Coordinates of C-alpha atoms in Angstrom, one line a residue:
X1 CA 16.7 2.2 -4.9
X2 CA 14.3 -0.5 -3.6
X3 CA 10.5 -0.4 -3.8
X4 CA 7.5 -2.6 -3.2
X5 CA 4.4 -3.1 -5.4
X6 CA 1.1 -4.0 -3.8
X7 CA -2.6 -3.7 -4.4
X8 CA -4.2 -1.1 -2.2
X9 CA -6.7 -2.5 0.3
X10 CA -10.1 -1.1 0.9
X11 CA -10.3 1.1 4.0
X12 CA -12.6 0.3 6.9
X13 CA -14.7 3.4 6.0
X14 CA -15.2 2.3 2.4
X15 CA -18.2 0.1 1.4
X16 CA -17.8 0.3 -2.3
X17 CA -15.2 -1.0 -4.7
X18 CA -13.9 2.3 -6.0
X19 CA -10.1 2.5 -6.4
X20 CA -9.6 -1.1 -5.1
X21 CA -8.1 -2.2 -8.4
X22 CA -5.2 0.2 -8.2
X23 CA -1.6 -1.0 -7.7
X24 CA 0.8 1.1 -5.7
X25 CA 4.6 1.4 -6.1
X26 CA 6.1 2.7 -2.8
X27 CA 9.8 3.3 -2.2
X28 CA 11.4 1.8 0.9
X29 CA 13.3 4.0 3.3
X30 CA 17.0 4.3 2.6
X31 CA 17.9 5.9 5.9
X32 CA 16.6 5.5 9.4
X33 CA 14.1 7.9 11.0
X34 CA 15.3 10.0 13.9
X35 CA 13.6 12.1 16.5
X36 CA 13.8 15.9 16.2
X37 CA 15.5 17.2 19.4
X38 CA 13.3 20.2 19.7
X39 CA 9.8 19.0 18.9
X40 CA 10.2 15.2 19.2
X41 CA 8.7 14.5 15.8
X42 CA 10.3 11.7 13.7
X43 CA 11.7 12.4 10.3
X44 CA 14.5 11.7 7.9
X45 CA 16.2 13.3 4.9
X46 CA 14.9 10.6 2.6
X47 CA 12.3 12.2 0.4
X48 CA 11.7 9.1 -1.8
X49 CA 9.9 7.4 1.2
X50 CA 7.1 10.0 0.7
X51 CA 6.5 9.1 -2.9
X52 CA 3.6 6.8 -3.8
X53 CA 2.9 6.1 -7.4
X54 CA -0.5 4.5 -8.5
X55 CA -0.9 2.3 -11.5
X56 CA -4.0 0.6 -13.1
X57 CA -2.4 -2.9 -13.2
X58 CA 0.5 -4.9 -11.7
X59 CA 2.1 -5.2 -15.1
X60 CA 2.2 -1.4 -15.5
X61 CA 3.8 -0.9 -12.1
X62 CA 6.5 -3.6 -12.9
X63 CA 7.1 -2.0 -16.4
X64 CA 7.7 1.4 -14.7
X65 CA 10.1 -0.1 -12.2
X66 CA 12.0 -2.0 -15.0
X67 CA 12.2 1.1 -17.2
X68 CA 13.8 3.2 -14.4
X69 CA 16.0 0.5 -12.9
X70 CA 14.1 0.2 -9.6
X71 CA 14.4 -3.1 -7.9
X72 CA 10.8 -3.8 -6.8
X73 CA 9.2 -6.7 -4.9
X74 CA 5.6 -7.6 -5.7
X75 CA 3.5 -8.4 -2.7
X76 CA 0.7 -10.8 -3.6
X77 CA -2.9 -9.8 -2.8
X78 CA -4.3 -12.0 0.0
X79 CA -7.5 -13.8 -1.1
X80 CA -10.7 -12.3 -0.1
X81 CA -12.9 -14.4 2.1
X82 CA -16.5 -13.6 3.0
X83 CA -17.7 -14.6 6.4
X84 CA -21.5 -14.8 6.0
X85 CA -23.4 -14.7 9.2
X86 CA -27.1 -14.5 9.7
X87 CA -28.7 -12.4 12.4
X88 CA -30.2 -15.5 13.9
X89 CA -26.7 -16.8 14.6
X90 CA -26.4 -14.2 17.4
X91 CA -29.0 -16.2 19.5
X92 CA -27.7 -19.7 19.2

């Protein structure tokens, strides 16, 4: 069972910093998705792909994966960069 651990990014609709420090353990899909012949929806029999576990820190997520024998890859958080721009820059 493989999983990935990453820090959840802030959504485009979010201006504050609530729930930005959470780390997520998400299982990878073990079988391919297939289209339903009647409705055309995609799905699979893999229920682990629907599970998303949230942790307060990266160490807690790694400890959980080690405890239950889950091989997990940790994805580093990209550095945050601010692009400061003044309103007067629009008229240069």
